[in-house]
Amino acid sequence: MTDPRPATVVPSPPEGEDPPVRVGLLLGVLLVSVTVAVLANSMVLVLVPEIGRDFTASPGGLAWVVTAFSLTFAVTTPLYGRVADVFGVRRVFAFGLAVFIAGSLLAGLAPDIGWHLVGRVLQGGGSAAVPALGSVAIARALPPGRRGFGFGIVGTGVGAGQALGPPLAGFVAEVAGWRWPFLGAALLITPLLFLAPRVLPDGRPDADATWRQIDLVGGVLLGAAVGLGLFGLTRGQQVGFGAVSSWGAALAAVLLAAGFVVRIRRTPRPFVPPGLLTHGPFVNAVGVGFLAMFGYLGTILLVPLLVATVNGLGVGHVGLVLLPGALAVALLSSPAGRLSDRLGPRRLVGIGLGILAAAALTLSTAAGGSAVALSAVTFALGVGLASITSPLINAVAAVVPSEHAGVGLGLYQGAFFLGGGTGAAVLGTVLAARTGAGSGSWNPLHDGAGAAFSDALLVVGGVLVVAILLSRRLPGRT
């Protein structure tokens, strides 16, 4: 059996393609960049109160400290892949890092909340290049059957960023002020701005590449549809789905999505080849990723609310409850990626989704119970996510046509992130509706406080069952 561990140098590809890639250095660059990109988002959870006090910002303004990053990330993730298909991975990845550095500096040095939010928009836009193009780089640097390890390194960075973000930012803010976590993120990424173009595989960019080769109208329609869709869900959770700002944004998103479909069918160089959206294995893998992240992120956002409101734990203890799950993602993503090379994505993704579903149903039954038991279940959530993320990207890389690897993996990453945002919004709405219902839990095994949380987690279980059924159609081998 082929050894899944990466060699120092991949054998020289055919003439006209990239020169040999130093795989170890490439994976090191991606690990650091993914960790810092995720950390830049997770760290604000503990910084928001300090930012609000310093800028005397309203609660609505502070909510945008998180939302501005998320919306921009969702809009730009699919765009990077298509642009890289034309201009090459190196230049576009370096551009994303430069935007992230500029946004981090602006967010850290901002004189008021307005400029801080501009910095967060730039941070989100720059961060989106990292998962989108990191996956493309691995798919081009490693052959099928050995990519799982590389994708696992990306998953390790995600878990490390989630685990380190809140405690590290809290410590730095306590010592030097809330601005320094943002400035520190810029300092950590700056060396990669010069190193990444030297180690990333570029694919085969056109030497005469121009923006005319990219369907900018189609890209804008797609980005606007994704952004408005997520905005409508977010506003619906905040002010109710009956508000004009919520249903109006959702309606606009549907119309823009329809316009996008019409556009790619009529233009000679579409932003997304229409055949990709009707390619069954690709669409199925994207659907599994959307539902998996719907269940995981929706659950992991419900847990802090559960232990804070029902168990009465403080902020520090809430972080300890979540820590085992983040550590599980960091420690197990790389081994799961290797296993997906040996066993195939279908089996591991199915196991991971089964673990997520079992964890969600256990939480639904134990909602309001011991915080120690809930912490153990969050570890199971991390194990489930680690078993899904790397193998699922491996599956997408295996089924997407090589000439559309950039846009295909970009679309997948965008759908994965959008699934998380959708899950958070939908489950937040279920939680709010059931909190005022005054009736018992839908789960007959639940007995005690937290009935509304139990109901929301029961919905997660149902969504994950659908994902398990879809996962049976994933490729058995890469």
XYZ file of C-alpha atoms in Angstrom:
478
model
C 0.000 0.000 0.000
C 1.288 3.456 -0.827
C 2.676 5.388 2.108
C 0.280 8.359 2.599
C 2.934 10.538 4.217
C 4.069 13.377 1.942
C 7.521 13.183 0.458
C 9.761 16.232 0.568
C 9.327 16.800 -3.157
C 6.603 15.555 -5.493
C 7.975 13.998 -8.718
C 8.286 16.409 -11.627
C 5.007 16.825 -13.514
C 4.674 16.742 -17.281
C 6.134 19.569 -19.307
C 4.104 22.792 -19.116
C 2.913 22.255 -15.549
C 4.308 23.401 -12.215
C 7.883 22.612 -11.189
C 8.316 20.233 -8.207
C 6.712 21.504 -5.006
C 8.290 21.354 -1.549
C 5.287 19.705 0.059
C 6.451 20.066 3.666
C 6.988 23.806 3.258
C 3.686 24.180 1.403
C 1.751 22.437 4.183
C 3.535 24.547 6.808
C 2.488 27.760 5.055
C -1.101 26.530 4.766
C -1.217 25.395 8.406
C -0.132 28.802 9.716
C -2.343 30.771 7.332
C -5.458 28.688 8.083
C -4.835 28.850 11.844
C -4.487 32.645 11.826
C -7.461 33.107 9.480
C -9.745 31.082 11.763
C -8.240 32.677 14.864
C -9.066 36.131 13.466
C -12.741 35.217 13.602
C -12.889 33.138 16.788
C -10.925 35.664 18.873
C -13.530 38.413 18.558
C -15.933 36.427 20.749
C -13.949 37.571 23.804
C -12.947 40.993 22.399
C -16.403 42.348 21.549
C -17.167 43.652 25.084
C -13.854 45.557 25.203
C -14.401 46.969 21.703
C -17.870 48.124 22.704
C -16.600 49.901 25.810
C -13.755 51.597 23.973
C -15.918 52.859 21.101
C -19.140 53.263 23.158
C -20.840 51.329 20.347
C -24.471 50.211 20.335
C -25.358 46.503 20.534
C -26.367 46.629 16.874
C -23.006 48.051 15.884
C -21.168 45.444 17.912
C -23.110 42.627 16.238
C -21.582 43.745 12.952
C -18.082 43.131 14.329
C -18.859 39.434 13.789
C -21.344 39.738 10.916
C -19.132 41.957 8.714
C -16.414 39.304 8.670
C -18.853 36.444 8.063
C -20.752 38.115 5.227
C -17.609 39.138 3.354
C -16.104 35.691 3.818
C -19.240 34.045 2.413
C -19.415 36.390 -0.582
C -15.765 36.185 -1.624
C -14.948 32.503 -1.022
C -16.464 31.239 -4.327
C -14.895 34.153 -6.241
C -11.282 33.388 -5.366
C -11.349 29.955 -6.973
C -12.536 31.222 -10.353
C -10.075 34.124 -10.366
C -7.239 31.696 -9.539
C -8.233 29.491 -12.486
C -7.322 32.438 -14.744
C -4.546 34.285 -12.903
C -2.970 31.387 -10.999
C -3.036 30.432 -7.332
C 0.124 32.248 -6.251
C -0.854 35.792 -7.155
C -4.421 35.455 -5.942
C -3.400 33.799 -2.642
C -0.808 36.535 -2.020
C -3.462 39.159 -2.805
C -5.783 37.606 -0.219
C -3.027 37.645 2.408
C -2.280 41.305 1.637
C -5.961 42.216 2.053
C -6.062 40.306 5.352
C -2.985 42.154 6.655
C -4.467 45.531 5.669
C -7.778 44.656 7.344
C -6.088 43.449 10.536
C -4.018 46.628 10.800
C -7.052 48.826 10.175
C -9.195 46.913 12.695
C -6.454 47.234 15.315
C -5.676 50.916 14.695
C -9.227 52.121 13.967
C -10.219 55.389 15.653
C -13.925 54.489 15.776
C -16.349 51.619 15.227
C -16.944 52.544 11.570
C -13.305 52.147 10.559
C -13.069 49.020 12.690
C -15.922 47.457 10.717
C -14.178 48.364 7.441
C -11.155 46.502 8.778
C -13.303 43.490 9.623
C -14.724 43.487 6.081
C -11.186 43.424 4.675
C -10.193 40.705 7.144
C -13.095 38.530 6.008
C -12.385 39.161 2.336
C -8.714 38.313 2.738
C -9.324 35.263 4.923
C -11.601 33.724 2.296
C -8.602 33.158 0.010
C -6.981 30.788 2.504
C -9.404 27.805 2.567
C -10.507 28.285 -1.040
C -7.027 28.392 -2.583
C -5.326 26.240 0.050
C -7.504 23.333 -1.050
C -6.713 24.035 -4.706
C -2.978 24.116 -3.927
C -3.133 20.730 -2.203
C -5.167 19.219 -5.045
C -2.504 20.382 -7.526
C 0.552 19.535 -5.418
C -0.443 16.017 -4.357
C -1.760 13.192 -6.539
C -5.058 11.391 -5.867
C -4.633 8.936 -3.041
C -2.267 11.219 -1.104
C -4.287 14.421 -0.818
C -6.114 13.431 2.360
C -3.075 14.162 4.525
C -2.803 17.669 3.067
C -6.488 18.380 3.560
C -6.073 17.071 7.107
C -3.416 19.714 7.757
C -5.967 22.359 6.775
C -8.442 20.801 9.215
C -5.783 20.879 11.918
C -5.407 24.616 11.342
C -9.160 25.091 11.654
C -9.255 23.288 15.005
C -6.158 25.080 16.290
C -7.604 28.476 15.328
C -10.878 27.697 17.074
C -9.156 26.413 20.210
C -6.476 29.112 20.487
C -8.493 32.144 19.402
C -10.531 32.997 22.517
C -7.944 32.183 25.249
C -4.980 33.677 23.360
C -6.856 36.855 22.443
C -8.146 37.166 25.994
C -4.625 36.902 27.416
C -3.139 39.406 24.940
C -6.027 41.832 25.483
C -5.590 41.576 29.247
C -1.876 42.382 28.978
C -1.723 44.878 26.108
C -5.312 45.834 25.140
C -7.866 44.537 22.647
C -6.129 46.105 19.625
C -3.055 43.872 19.831
C -4.740 40.591 18.830
C -5.616 42.237 15.495
C -2.131 43.698 15.075
C -0.595 40.366 16.063
C -2.598 38.579 13.348
C -1.114 40.964 10.774
C 2.404 40.324 12.093
C 1.948 36.547 11.901
C 0.750 36.622 8.290
C 3.266 39.160 6.939
C 6.147 36.647 6.437
C 3.776 34.350 4.511
C 3.048 37.169 2.070
C 6.596 36.716 0.740
C 6.937 32.968 1.330
C 3.620 31.695 -0.093
C 4.271 32.709 -3.748
C 7.509 30.693 -3.617
C 5.952 27.432 -2.426
C 2.395 27.312 -3.806
C 1.759 25.457 -7.082
C 0.323 27.825 -9.656
C -1.482 25.527 -12.047
C -1.383 26.800 -15.606
C -2.377 30.480 -15.581
C -2.621 32.206 -18.915
C 0.380 34.464 -19.500
C -1.971 36.930 -21.201
C -4.661 36.605 -18.541
C -7.006 39.570 -18.264
C -10.192 40.271 -16.383
C -12.047 39.828 -19.675
C -11.582 36.085 -19.259
C -13.639 36.185 -16.071
C -17.387 36.604 -16.123
C -17.467 39.456 -13.620
C -21.222 39.906 -13.986
C -21.782 36.259 -13.091
C -19.365 36.540 -10.162
C -21.143 39.603 -8.807
C -24.540 37.913 -9.151
C -23.304 34.831 -7.292
C -21.575 36.808 -4.532
C -24.543 39.121 -4.041
C -26.969 36.180 -3.887
C -24.885 34.425 -1.234
C -24.348 37.604 0.780
C -27.981 38.696 0.738
C -29.148 35.187 1.561
C -26.952 35.037 4.645
C -27.885 38.614 5.565
C -31.585 37.762 5.345
C -31.123 34.767 7.633
C -29.096 36.829 10.101
C -31.636 39.651 10.155
C -34.466 37.169 10.522
C -32.844 35.793 13.634
C -32.345 39.301 15.038
C -35.625 41.045 14.177
C -37.897 38.245 12.941
C -38.443 36.846 9.464
C -41.502 39.035 9.024
C -39.307 42.136 8.855
C -38.843 43.672 5.411
C -35.066 43.662 5.821
C -35.180 39.880 6.303
C -37.649 38.593 3.719
C -36.681 41.352 1.280
C -33.037 40.283 1.386
C -34.044 36.623 0.982
C -36.251 37.457 -2.016
C -33.476 39.508 -3.606
C -31.079 36.597 -3.060
C -33.433 34.207 -4.891
C -33.833 36.626 -7.817
C -30.078 37.157 -8.055
C -29.480 33.406 -7.946
C -31.957 32.964 -10.806
C -30.172 35.710 -12.714
C -26.871 33.933 -12.110
C -28.221 30.684 -13.590
C -29.505 32.518 -16.667
C -26.190 34.345 -17.031
C -23.938 31.272 -16.982
C -26.127 29.561 -19.581
C -25.919 32.452 -22.038
C -22.386 33.823 -21.766
C -19.551 32.148 -23.722
C -17.151 32.211 -20.726
C -19.370 31.681 -17.671
C -18.157 32.287 -14.139
C -19.192 28.709 -13.301
C -19.499 26.167 -16.118
C -23.169 25.070 -16.180
C -22.076 21.448 -16.418
C -20.465 21.712 -12.979
C -23.819 22.550 -11.390
C -25.388 19.480 -12.989
C -22.451 17.175 -12.241
C -24.144 14.753 -9.841
C -21.157 13.641 -7.717
C -20.002 17.231 -7.238
C -23.454 18.567 -6.335
C -23.992 15.670 -3.936
C -20.673 16.317 -2.140
C -21.493 20.022 -1.856
C -24.909 19.151 -0.406
C -23.360 16.843 2.184
C -20.911 19.578 3.187
C -23.704 22.147 3.526
C -25.818 19.888 5.752
C -22.833 18.714 7.822
C -21.787 22.265 8.642
C -25.444 23.207 9.258
C -25.535 20.548 11.966
C -22.083 21.106 13.450
C -21.975 24.898 13.678
C -25.624 25.137 14.655
C -24.937 22.746 17.539
C -21.655 24.288 18.635
C -23.326 27.704 18.841
C -26.238 26.347 20.884
C -23.973 24.767 23.510
C -22.567 28.057 24.941
C -26.093 29.475 25.225
C -27.274 26.269 26.879
C -24.585 26.096 29.554
C -24.722 29.859 30.185
C -28.509 30.223 30.497
C -29.554 26.812 31.862
C -26.436 25.712 33.771
C -25.527 29.268 34.815
C -21.823 29.031 33.901
C -19.599 32.067 33.409
C -17.660 32.967 30.275
C -14.472 31.176 31.370
C -16.276 27.925 32.123
C -18.195 28.120 28.836
C -14.855 28.215 27.022
C -13.710 25.109 28.908
C -16.847 23.244 27.824
C -16.065 24.018 24.171
C -12.313 23.394 24.363
C -12.382 19.552 24.030
C -14.216 19.775 20.722
C -11.740 22.243 19.226
C -8.802 20.123 20.411
C -10.369 17.035 18.838
C -10.581 18.823 15.479
C -6.959 19.957 15.742
C -5.607 16.531 16.736
C -7.703 14.235 14.545
C -8.120 16.092 11.228
C -4.748 14.995 9.870
C -5.182 11.276 10.747
C -8.696 11.388 9.274
C -7.313 12.822 6.051
C -4.769 9.982 5.837
C -7.468 7.404 6.483
C -9.594 8.852 3.692
C -6.741 8.107 1.289
C -6.767 4.473 2.428
C -10.419 3.781 3.124
C -12.077 6.291 0.799
C -14.194 9.345 1.740
C -17.587 7.635 1.820
C -16.925 5.460 4.835
C -15.267 8.147 6.978
C -17.797 10.862 6.154
C -20.621 8.459 6.994
C -18.982 7.621 10.330
C -18.388 11.302 11.099
C -21.977 12.255 10.303
C -23.179 9.369 12.472
C -21.074 10.673 15.375
C -22.425 14.204 14.873
C -26.021 12.937 14.780
C -25.492 10.812 17.905
C -23.895 13.764 19.709
C -26.748 16.113 18.745
C -29.386 13.620 19.898
C -27.461 13.022 23.135
C -27.343 16.756 23.756
C -31.063 16.944 23.026
C -31.668 14.339 25.719
C -29.142 15.713 28.234
C -29.885 19.439 27.746
C -29.828 21.094 31.152
C -27.770 18.283 32.682
C -24.172 18.136 33.889
C -21.769 20.570 32.233
C -19.052 17.898 32.442
C -21.210 15.518 30.408
C -21.940 18.282 27.883
C -18.204 18.911 27.565
C -17.670 15.233 26.716
C -20.327 15.503 24.016
C -18.586 18.549 22.501
C -15.487 16.345 22.217
C -17.600 13.892 20.216
C -18.740 16.784 18.017
C -15.087 17.593 17.317
C -14.354 13.957 16.482
C -17.283 13.952 14.073
C -16.203 17.164 12.331
C -12.603 15.932 12.021
C -13.900 12.729 10.421
C -15.870 14.743 7.865
C -13.905 17.829 6.827
C -10.731 16.401 5.275
C -12.337 13.326 3.671
C -15.137 15.437 2.188
C -12.718 17.920 0.580
C -10.834 14.866 -0.686
C -14.061 13.612 -2.247
C -14.736 16.978 -3.929
C -11.184 17.110 -5.312
C -11.684 13.591 -6.690
C -14.921 14.320 -8.564
C -14.473 17.909 -9.799
C -12.938 18.182 -13.301
C -9.296 19.297 -13.025
C -9.768 22.285 -15.324
C -12.428 23.626 -12.946
C -10.649 22.754 -9.682
C -10.414 26.371 -8.534
C -14.037 27.347 -8.996
C -15.265 23.898 -7.897
C -13.391 23.876 -4.590
C -14.273 27.543 -4.083
C -17.970 26.763 -4.505
C -17.662 23.860 -2.090
C -15.941 25.981 0.565
C -18.561 28.696 0.129
C -21.407 26.186 0.511
C -19.698 24.649 3.562
C -19.489 28.053 5.253
C -23.008 29.019 4.165
C -24.331 25.820 5.715
C -22.897 26.879 9.059
C -24.440 30.332 8.815
C -27.789 28.890 7.792
C -27.731 26.387 10.656
C -26.965 29.080 13.208
C -29.804 31.290 11.961
C -32.423 28.538 11.572
C -31.690 26.933 14.927
C -31.647 30.315 16.624
C -35.136 30.888 15.252
C -36.324 27.457 16.440
C -34.863 28.185 19.873
C -36.634 31.542 20.097
C -39.959 30.067 18.979
C -39.820 27.134 21.363
C -38.684 29.275 24.315
C -42.025 31.073 24.301
C -44.114 27.990 23.540
C -44.499 26.917 27.157
C -44.915 23.236 26.263
C -42.768 20.201 26.949
C -39.882 18.984 24.835
C -40.421 17.199 21.526
C -37.856 14.649 22.680
C -39.692 12.105 24.895
C -36.389 11.155 26.586
C -35.674 14.691 27.749
C -36.781 15.564 31.240
C -35.847 18.823 32.917
C -34.800 22.349 32.041
C -33.708 23.430 28.570
C -36.665 22.051 26.614
C -36.250 24.674 23.868
C -32.584 23.686 23.406
C -33.605 20.039 23.314
C -36.048 20.771 20.496
C -33.509 22.740 18.449
C -30.968 19.919 18.804
C -33.592 17.414 17.717
C -33.899 19.393 14.474
C -30.120 19.059 14.056
C -30.437 15.301 14.363
C -33.018 15.221 11.570
C -30.850 17.321 9.246
C -27.851 15.067 9.866
C -29.882 11.947 9.070
C -30.544 13.443 5.620
C -26.803 14.155 5.269
C -26.011 10.527 6.147
C -28.326 9.302 3.393
C -26.698 11.623 0.839
C -23.207 10.554 1.933
C -23.888 7.027 0.638
C -23.408 8.438 -2.859
C -19.930 9.836 -2.201
C -17.011 8.166 -3.994
C -15.691 5.066 -2.262
C -12.129 5.802 -3.426
C -10.109 8.890 -4.320
